[in-house]
Coordinates of C-alpha atoms and ligand atoms in Angstrom, one line a residue:
M1 CA -134.9 -54.9 -101.7
T2 CA -136.7 -54.4 -98.4
T3 CA -139.6 -56.7 -97.3
F4 CA -140.9 -54.0 -94.9
V5 CA -144.2 -52.2 -95.3
K6 CA -143.6 -48.7 -93.9
N7 CA -147.1 -47.3 -93.9
A8 CA -148.5 -49.4 -91.0
W9 CA -148.7 -49.2 -87.2
Y10 CA -146.3 -51.6 -85.5
V11 CA -145.8 -52.3 -81.8
A12 CA -142.6 -50.6 -80.8
A13 CA -142.7 -51.7 -77.2
W14 CA -145.1 -52.6 -74.4
S15 CA -146.2 -49.4 -72.6
R16 CA -144.5 -50.5 -69.4
E17 CA -141.1 -50.6 -71.2
V18 CA -141.2 -46.9 -72.0
G19 CA -140.5 -44.5 -69.2
R20 CA -138.2 -41.7 -68.2
G21 CA -135.1 -43.6 -69.2
F22 CA -134.1 -44.3 -72.8
L23 CA -135.1 -47.4 -74.7
S24 CA -133.2 -47.9 -77.9
R25 CA -134.6 -50.5 -80.3
T26 CA -134.1 -51.4 -83.9
L27 CA -137.4 -51.2 -85.8
L28 CA -137.8 -51.8 -89.5
G29 CA -134.0 -51.5 -89.8
E30 CA -133.9 -48.1 -88.1
Q31 CA -132.5 -47.4 -84.7
V32 CA -135.2 -45.7 -82.6
L33 CA -135.1 -44.0 -79.3
L34 CA -138.2 -44.2 -77.1
Y35 CA -138.9 -42.3 -73.9
R36 CA -141.8 -40.5 -72.1
R37 CA -142.3 -36.8 -71.7
L38 CA -142.9 -35.3 -68.2
D39 CA -146.7 -35.4 -69.0
G40 CA -146.4 -39.2 -69.7
K41 CA -146.7 -39.0 -73.5
P42 CA -144.4 -41.3 -75.3
V43 CA -141.8 -40.0 -77.8
A44 CA -139.9 -41.7 -80.7
L45 CA -136.9 -40.2 -82.4
V46 CA -134.2 -41.7 -84.6
D47 CA -131.5 -42.7 -82.2
R48 CA -128.7 -40.9 -84.1
C49 CA -127.3 -37.4 -83.6
P50 CA -127.0 -35.6 -87.0
H51 CA -123.6 -34.2 -86.0
K52 CA -121.3 -37.2 -85.7
L53 CA -124.0 -39.9 -85.6
A54 CA -123.6 -40.6 -81.9
P55 CA -126.5 -42.6 -80.5
L56 CA -128.7 -40.1 -78.7
S57 CA -129.5 -42.9 -76.2
L58 CA -126.0 -42.4 -74.9
G59 CA -126.9 -38.9 -73.9
E60 CA -129.3 -37.5 -71.3
L61 CA -132.9 -36.5 -70.9
K62 CA -133.2 -32.9 -69.7
G63 CA -136.9 -32.3 -69.0
D64 CA -138.5 -33.3 -72.3
T65 CA -135.4 -32.6 -74.3
V66 CA -132.7 -35.0 -75.4
Q67 CA -129.1 -33.9 -75.0
C68 CA -126.5 -35.7 -77.1
G69 CA -123.7 -37.2 -75.0
Y70 CA -120.9 -36.3 -77.4
H71 CA -121.0 -32.4 -77.9
G72 CA -124.3 -31.5 -76.1
M73 CA -126.6 -30.6 -79.0
M74 CA -130.2 -30.6 -77.7
F75 CA -133.4 -31.9 -79.5
D76 CA -137.0 -31.4 -78.6
C77 CA -139.7 -34.1 -78.8
A78 CA -140.4 -33.3 -82.5
G79 CA -136.7 -33.8 -83.3
A80 CA -135.9 -30.1 -83.8
C81 CA -132.5 -28.9 -82.5
V82 CA -133.0 -26.3 -79.8
R83 CA -129.4 -25.7 -78.7
V84 CA -125.9 -26.0 -80.1
P85 CA -123.3 -25.4 -77.4
G86 CA -120.8 -22.8 -78.4
Q87 CA -122.7 -21.2 -81.3
T88 CA -125.9 -19.3 -81.7
N89 CA -127.0 -20.4 -85.2
I90 CA -128.7 -23.7 -85.6
P91 CA -127.8 -25.4 -89.0
P92 CA -130.9 -26.4 -91.0
T93 CA -129.6 -30.0 -91.1
A94 CA -129.5 -30.2 -87.3
R95 CA -132.7 -32.2 -86.8
V96 CA -133.7 -35.8 -86.2
T97 CA -136.7 -37.6 -87.5
S98 CA -139.6 -38.2 -85.0
F99 CA -142.3 -40.8 -85.5
P100 CA -146.0 -40.7 -84.6
L101 CA -147.0 -42.9 -81.7
V102 CA -150.3 -44.1 -80.2
E103 CA -150.9 -46.2 -77.1
R104 CA -153.4 -49.0 -77.3
Y105 CA -153.8 -52.4 -75.8
G106 CA -151.0 -51.8 -73.3
A107 CA -148.5 -51.2 -76.2
V108 CA -146.8 -48.2 -77.8
W109 CA -147.5 -48.3 -81.6
I110 CA -145.2 -46.6 -84.1
W111 CA -145.8 -45.3 -87.6
M112 CA -142.5 -45.2 -89.6
G113 CA -144.0 -44.4 -93.0
D114 CA -145.4 -41.2 -94.5
P115 CA -146.7 -39.3 -91.4
E116 CA -149.5 -37.8 -93.5
L117 CA -151.0 -41.2 -93.7
A118 CA -150.9 -42.1 -90.0
D119 CA -154.5 -42.9 -88.9
A120 CA -154.7 -45.4 -86.0
G121 CA -158.4 -45.7 -86.2
A122 CA -158.2 -47.2 -89.7
T123 CA -155.4 -49.7 -89.3
I124 CA -154.8 -51.0 -85.8
T125 CA -156.7 -54.3 -85.6
E126 CA -159.4 -54.4 -83.0
V127 CA -158.8 -56.8 -80.1
P128 CA -162.2 -58.2 -79.0
H129 CA -163.0 -58.2 -75.3
Y130 CA -159.9 -56.2 -74.4
G131 CA -160.7 -54.6 -71.0
D132 CA -163.8 -56.8 -70.5
P133 CA -163.8 -57.9 -66.9
D134 CA -165.3 -61.3 -67.8
W135 CA -162.3 -62.1 -69.9
G136 CA -158.8 -63.1 -68.6
L137 CA -155.9 -61.2 -70.1
V138 CA -152.3 -62.2 -70.4
D139 CA -150.2 -59.5 -72.0
G140 CA -146.7 -57.9 -71.9
N141 CA -145.0 -60.9 -73.4
Y142 CA -142.2 -60.8 -75.9
L143 CA -140.0 -63.2 -77.9
H144 CA -137.2 -62.4 -80.3
F145 CA -137.2 -64.5 -83.6
K146 CA -134.1 -64.8 -85.7
S147 CA -136.1 -64.9 -88.9
N148 CA -137.7 -62.6 -91.4
Y149 CA -141.2 -61.6 -90.3
L150 CA -142.8 -63.1 -93.4
N151 CA -141.5 -66.6 -92.5
I152 CA -143.5 -66.0 -89.3
T153 CA -146.6 -64.8 -91.0
D154 CA -146.3 -68.0 -93.2
N155 CA -146.3 -70.0 -90.0
L156 CA -149.2 -68.2 -88.4
V157 CA -151.7 -69.0 -91.1
D158 CA -150.6 -72.6 -91.4
P159 CA -152.5 -74.9 -89.1
A160 CA -150.8 -78.0 -90.7
H161 CA -147.5 -77.4 -88.9
T162 CA -149.0 -77.8 -85.5
T163 CA -149.1 -81.6 -85.9
Y164 CA -145.4 -81.8 -86.3
V165 CA -143.8 -78.8 -84.7
H166 CA -146.0 -78.7 -81.6
K167 CA -146.5 -82.4 -80.9
N168 CA -145.2 -81.7 -77.3
T169 CA -147.6 -78.8 -76.7
I170 CA -150.8 -78.0 -78.7
G171 CA -150.7 -80.4 -81.6
N172 CA -152.3 -83.8 -82.1
S173 CA -153.3 -85.9 -85.0
A174 CA -157.1 -85.4 -84.6
G175 CA -157.3 -82.6 -87.1
E176 CA -154.8 -84.1 -89.5
D177 CA -157.3 -84.7 -92.4
V178 CA -159.7 -81.8 -91.7
G179 CA -159.3 -79.4 -94.6
V180 CA -158.5 -75.7 -94.1
K181 CA -160.6 -73.1 -96.0
V182 CA -159.1 -69.7 -96.9
E183 CA -160.8 -66.4 -97.3
Q184 CA -159.3 -63.1 -98.3
G185 CA -160.4 -59.5 -97.6
D186 CA -158.8 -56.2 -98.7
S187 CA -156.2 -56.3 -95.9
H188 CA -156.5 -59.7 -94.3
V189 CA -156.3 -63.4 -94.9
L190 CA -158.3 -66.0 -92.9
A191 CA -157.5 -69.7 -92.8
Y192 CA -160.0 -71.6 -90.8
R193 CA -161.7 -75.0 -90.1
W194 CA -164.3 -76.6 -88.0
I195 CA -163.7 -79.9 -86.4
K196 CA -167.2 -81.2 -85.8
E197 CA -168.6 -83.7 -83.4
A198 CA -165.2 -84.2 -81.8
A199 CA -164.3 -85.2 -78.2
P200 CA -162.9 -82.2 -76.3
V201 CA -159.1 -81.7 -76.6
P202 CA -157.2 -82.2 -73.3
L203 CA -157.0 -78.5 -72.6
V204 CA -160.8 -78.1 -72.9
E205 CA -161.5 -81.2 -70.9
K206 CA -159.3 -79.8 -68.1
M207 CA -160.8 -76.2 -68.1
A208 CA -164.4 -76.6 -69.2
N209 CA -167.4 -78.7 -68.5
F210 CA -168.7 -80.2 -71.7
K211 CA -171.0 -83.2 -71.2
G212 CA -170.6 -84.7 -74.7
L213 CA -169.1 -84.0 -78.1
T214 CA -168.1 -80.5 -79.2
D215 CA -167.7 -78.5 -82.4
R216 CA -164.3 -76.9 -82.4
W217 CA -163.1 -74.0 -84.5
Q218 CA -159.7 -72.6 -85.4
Y219 CA -159.7 -69.3 -87.2
Y220 CA -156.2 -68.0 -88.1
Y221 CA -156.4 -64.3 -89.1
L222 CA -153.5 -62.3 -90.6
H223 CA -154.1 -58.6 -90.9
L224 CA -151.6 -56.9 -93.1
P225 CA -148.8 -56.5 -92.7
S226 CA -148.1 -58.6 -89.6
T227 CA -150.8 -58.7 -87.0
S228 CA -151.9 -62.3 -86.4
Y229 CA -154.6 -63.7 -84.2
V230 CA -156.1 -67.0 -83.6
D231 CA -159.8 -67.3 -82.6
F232 CA -160.0 -70.8 -81.0
G233 CA -162.8 -72.5 -79.1
C234 CA -165.6 -75.0 -78.9
I235 CA -169.3 -75.2 -78.3
D236 CA -171.6 -78.2 -77.7
T237 CA -172.3 -80.1 -80.9
G238 CA -175.5 -78.8 -82.4
V239 CA -175.4 -75.2 -80.9
E240 CA -175.6 -72.6 -83.6
P241 CA -172.2 -71.0 -84.2
T242 CA -173.1 -67.4 -83.7
E243 CA -170.6 -65.0 -82.2
A244 CA -172.7 -64.7 -79.0
N245 CA -172.9 -68.5 -78.7
K246 CA -169.2 -68.8 -79.3
D247 CA -168.6 -66.3 -76.5
E248 CA -170.8 -68.5 -74.2
G249 CA -168.7 -71.6 -75.1
F250 CA -165.0 -72.0 -74.5
R251 CA -163.1 -69.4 -76.4
S252 CA -159.7 -67.6 -76.6
F253 CA -158.1 -65.0 -78.8
S254 CA -154.4 -65.2 -79.2
F255 CA -152.8 -62.1 -80.7
N256 CA -149.3 -61.8 -82.1
F257 CA -147.9 -58.4 -83.1
L258 CA -144.9 -58.8 -85.3
T259 CA -142.5 -55.9 -85.8
P260 CA -139.6 -56.5 -88.2
E261 CA -136.3 -55.6 -86.5
T262 CA -134.0 -56.4 -89.5
E263 CA -134.5 -58.4 -92.7
A264 CA -133.4 -61.5 -90.7
T265 CA -134.9 -60.8 -87.2
T266 CA -138.3 -60.0 -85.7
H267 CA -139.8 -58.6 -82.5
Y268 CA -142.7 -60.8 -81.4
F269 CA -145.2 -59.2 -79.0
W270 CA -148.1 -61.3 -77.9
L271 CA -151.2 -61.2 -75.7
H272 CA -154.0 -63.7 -75.0
L273 CA -157.6 -63.3 -74.0
R274 CA -159.8 -66.1 -72.6
N275 CA -163.4 -66.4 -71.4
Y276 CA -162.6 -69.3 -68.9
H277 CA -161.2 -68.9 -65.4
A278 CA -160.8 -65.2 -66.2
H279 CA -159.3 -64.3 -62.8
D280 CA -157.4 -67.5 -62.0
A281 CA -153.7 -66.6 -61.7
E282 CA -152.7 -70.2 -62.0
V283 CA -154.5 -70.5 -65.4
S284 CA -152.7 -67.3 -66.5
T285 CA -149.4 -68.7 -65.5
D286 CA -150.2 -71.9 -67.5
V287 CA -151.2 -69.8 -70.6
V288 CA -147.8 -68.0 -70.5
R289 CA -145.9 -71.3 -70.1
L290 CA -147.8 -73.1 -72.8
M291 CA -147.7 -70.2 -75.3
T292 CA -144.0 -69.5 -74.7
L293 CA -143.1 -73.1 -75.2
T294 CA -145.2 -73.3 -78.4
F295 CA -143.7 -70.0 -79.8
E296 CA -140.2 -71.1 -78.9
E297 CA -140.8 -74.3 -81.0
D298 CA -141.7 -72.1 -83.9
A299 CA -138.7 -69.7 -83.3
T300 CA -136.2 -72.6 -83.3
L301 CA -137.6 -74.0 -86.5
L302 CA -137.8 -70.7 -88.3
E303 CA -134.3 -69.7 -87.3
H304 CA -133.0 -72.8 -89.2
V305 CA -135.3 -71.9 -92.1
Q306 CA -133.9 -68.4 -92.2
R307 CA -130.3 -69.7 -92.1
E308 CA -131.0 -72.1 -95.1
Q309 CA -132.7 -69.3 -97.0
E310 CA -129.6 -67.1 -96.6
R311 CA -127.3 -70.0 -97.5
T312 CA -129.2 -70.8 -100.7
G313 CA -130.6 -67.5 -101.6
V314 CA -133.9 -69.3 -102.2
R315 CA -137.1 -69.2 -100.2
E316 CA -138.8 -72.4 -101.3
Y317 CA -138.2 -74.9 -104.1
T318 CA -141.6 -76.5 -103.8
R319 CA -145.1 -75.2 -103.2
L320 CA -147.9 -77.2 -101.6
G321 CA -151.6 -76.9 -101.2
I322 CA -151.1 -75.8 -97.6
D323 CA -149.3 -72.7 -98.9
N324 CA -152.4 -71.1 -100.2
A325 CA -152.9 -68.6 -97.3
P326 CA -149.2 -67.8 -96.8
A327 CA -148.8 -67.2 -100.6
R328 CA -151.8 -64.8 -100.6
I329 CA -150.2 -62.8 -97.7
R330 CA -146.9 -62.5 -99.5
R331 CA -148.6 -61.3 -102.7
M332 CA -150.6 -58.7 -100.8
V333 CA -147.5 -57.5 -98.9
D334 CA -145.5 -57.3 -102.2
R335 CA -148.3 -55.2 -103.7
L336 CA -148.3 -52.8 -100.7
I337 CA -144.5 -52.4 -100.9
A338 CA -144.6 -51.8 -104.6
R339 CA -147.3 -49.1 -104.1
E340 CA -145.2 -47.5 -101.4
Q341 CA -142.1 -47.4 -103.5
A342 CA -143.7 -46.3 -106.7
P343 CA -142.5 -42.9 -107.8
A344 CA -144.8 -40.0 -106.7
G345 CA -147.7 -39.6 -109.1
A346 CA -147.5 -43.2 -110.4
E347 CA -150.7 -44.2 -108.6
A348 CA -152.6 -41.2 -109.9
E349 CA -151.5 -42.1 -113.4
E350 CA -152.5 -45.7 -112.9
V351 CA -156.0 -44.6 -111.8
A352 CA -156.3 -42.1 -114.7
G353 CA -155.1 -44.8 -117.2
S354 CA -157.3 -47.6 -115.9
Ligands
FES1 S1 -122.3 -36.1 -82.1 FE1 -124.0 -35.2 -81.1 S2 -123.4 -33.2 -80.7 FE2 -121.7 -34.0 -81.7
FE2_2 FE1 -146.6 -72.7 -84.5

């Protein structure tokens, strides 16, 4: 059974990756062809000719139309066949699926579920301060994880692992015994904690100018099915923790957009916003280096976890208190998948019978 939620927007590629050439990428287990029309709009089609299943990406772009490289059938941006060389009739089966796309936050987002339900306004998580000139942006970064995406969402709402997995990068023992609280909304889970009256961590000491102790926050959000962000920062001890005051303090937002590739692999797109040294290229380079190192530490560990899960057929034998947030996400995802896969009319019956 699949672990993919279909009715959701996923990052298919960074905008700069999609141009007048073909980009072929596996997304949610499907092979997808991406390119841009002459007017710049991006297009996504299943990368498979309905004739002999040749990948369309081996063909050619003729204007806005894709020509199969095997026998020359041509398909428009909506996937309709517009020419079959050597015959005048176009068989009704001669079409390929196309997918809705939107561009936002420097990325091309794809909807691979029921096209009737595609509504970007409702479901793409807002990225605060994106485009704000007072905030430094690092984007366009990508990692490939050899692990099911839910192992990664487990990890992204689990502050406890930083002490052990990231001892060479962002972890230290200071927060070891500070409890994590968990809150749940309709479509998100938040795991968070405040570390009060603490000395600034080394990164903050290097980049900011605090005179004394700080109150430091870590808020780990996971918006279903697989957009994660970490709101991290600190303010002077005693300052009221309003959003405005937090923006005045030392703050960053680290976004991770996970797109399942297969059941065992995941595309990991990330961007980072900060309110310190916004235009300092060296700081940006440092952010890329540190984040890449940190995410690679997770990738290595989760690749081994995936391998053992496949070997044993088991996901976990033991559950701990720190699994509260990950377990909530898995339950919510399971519910979404069950709803998507329910036979048509089942939901209406459920409502009528409730
Ligand atoms: S396989 Fe594409 S036209 Fe024959
Ligand atoms: Fe991590």
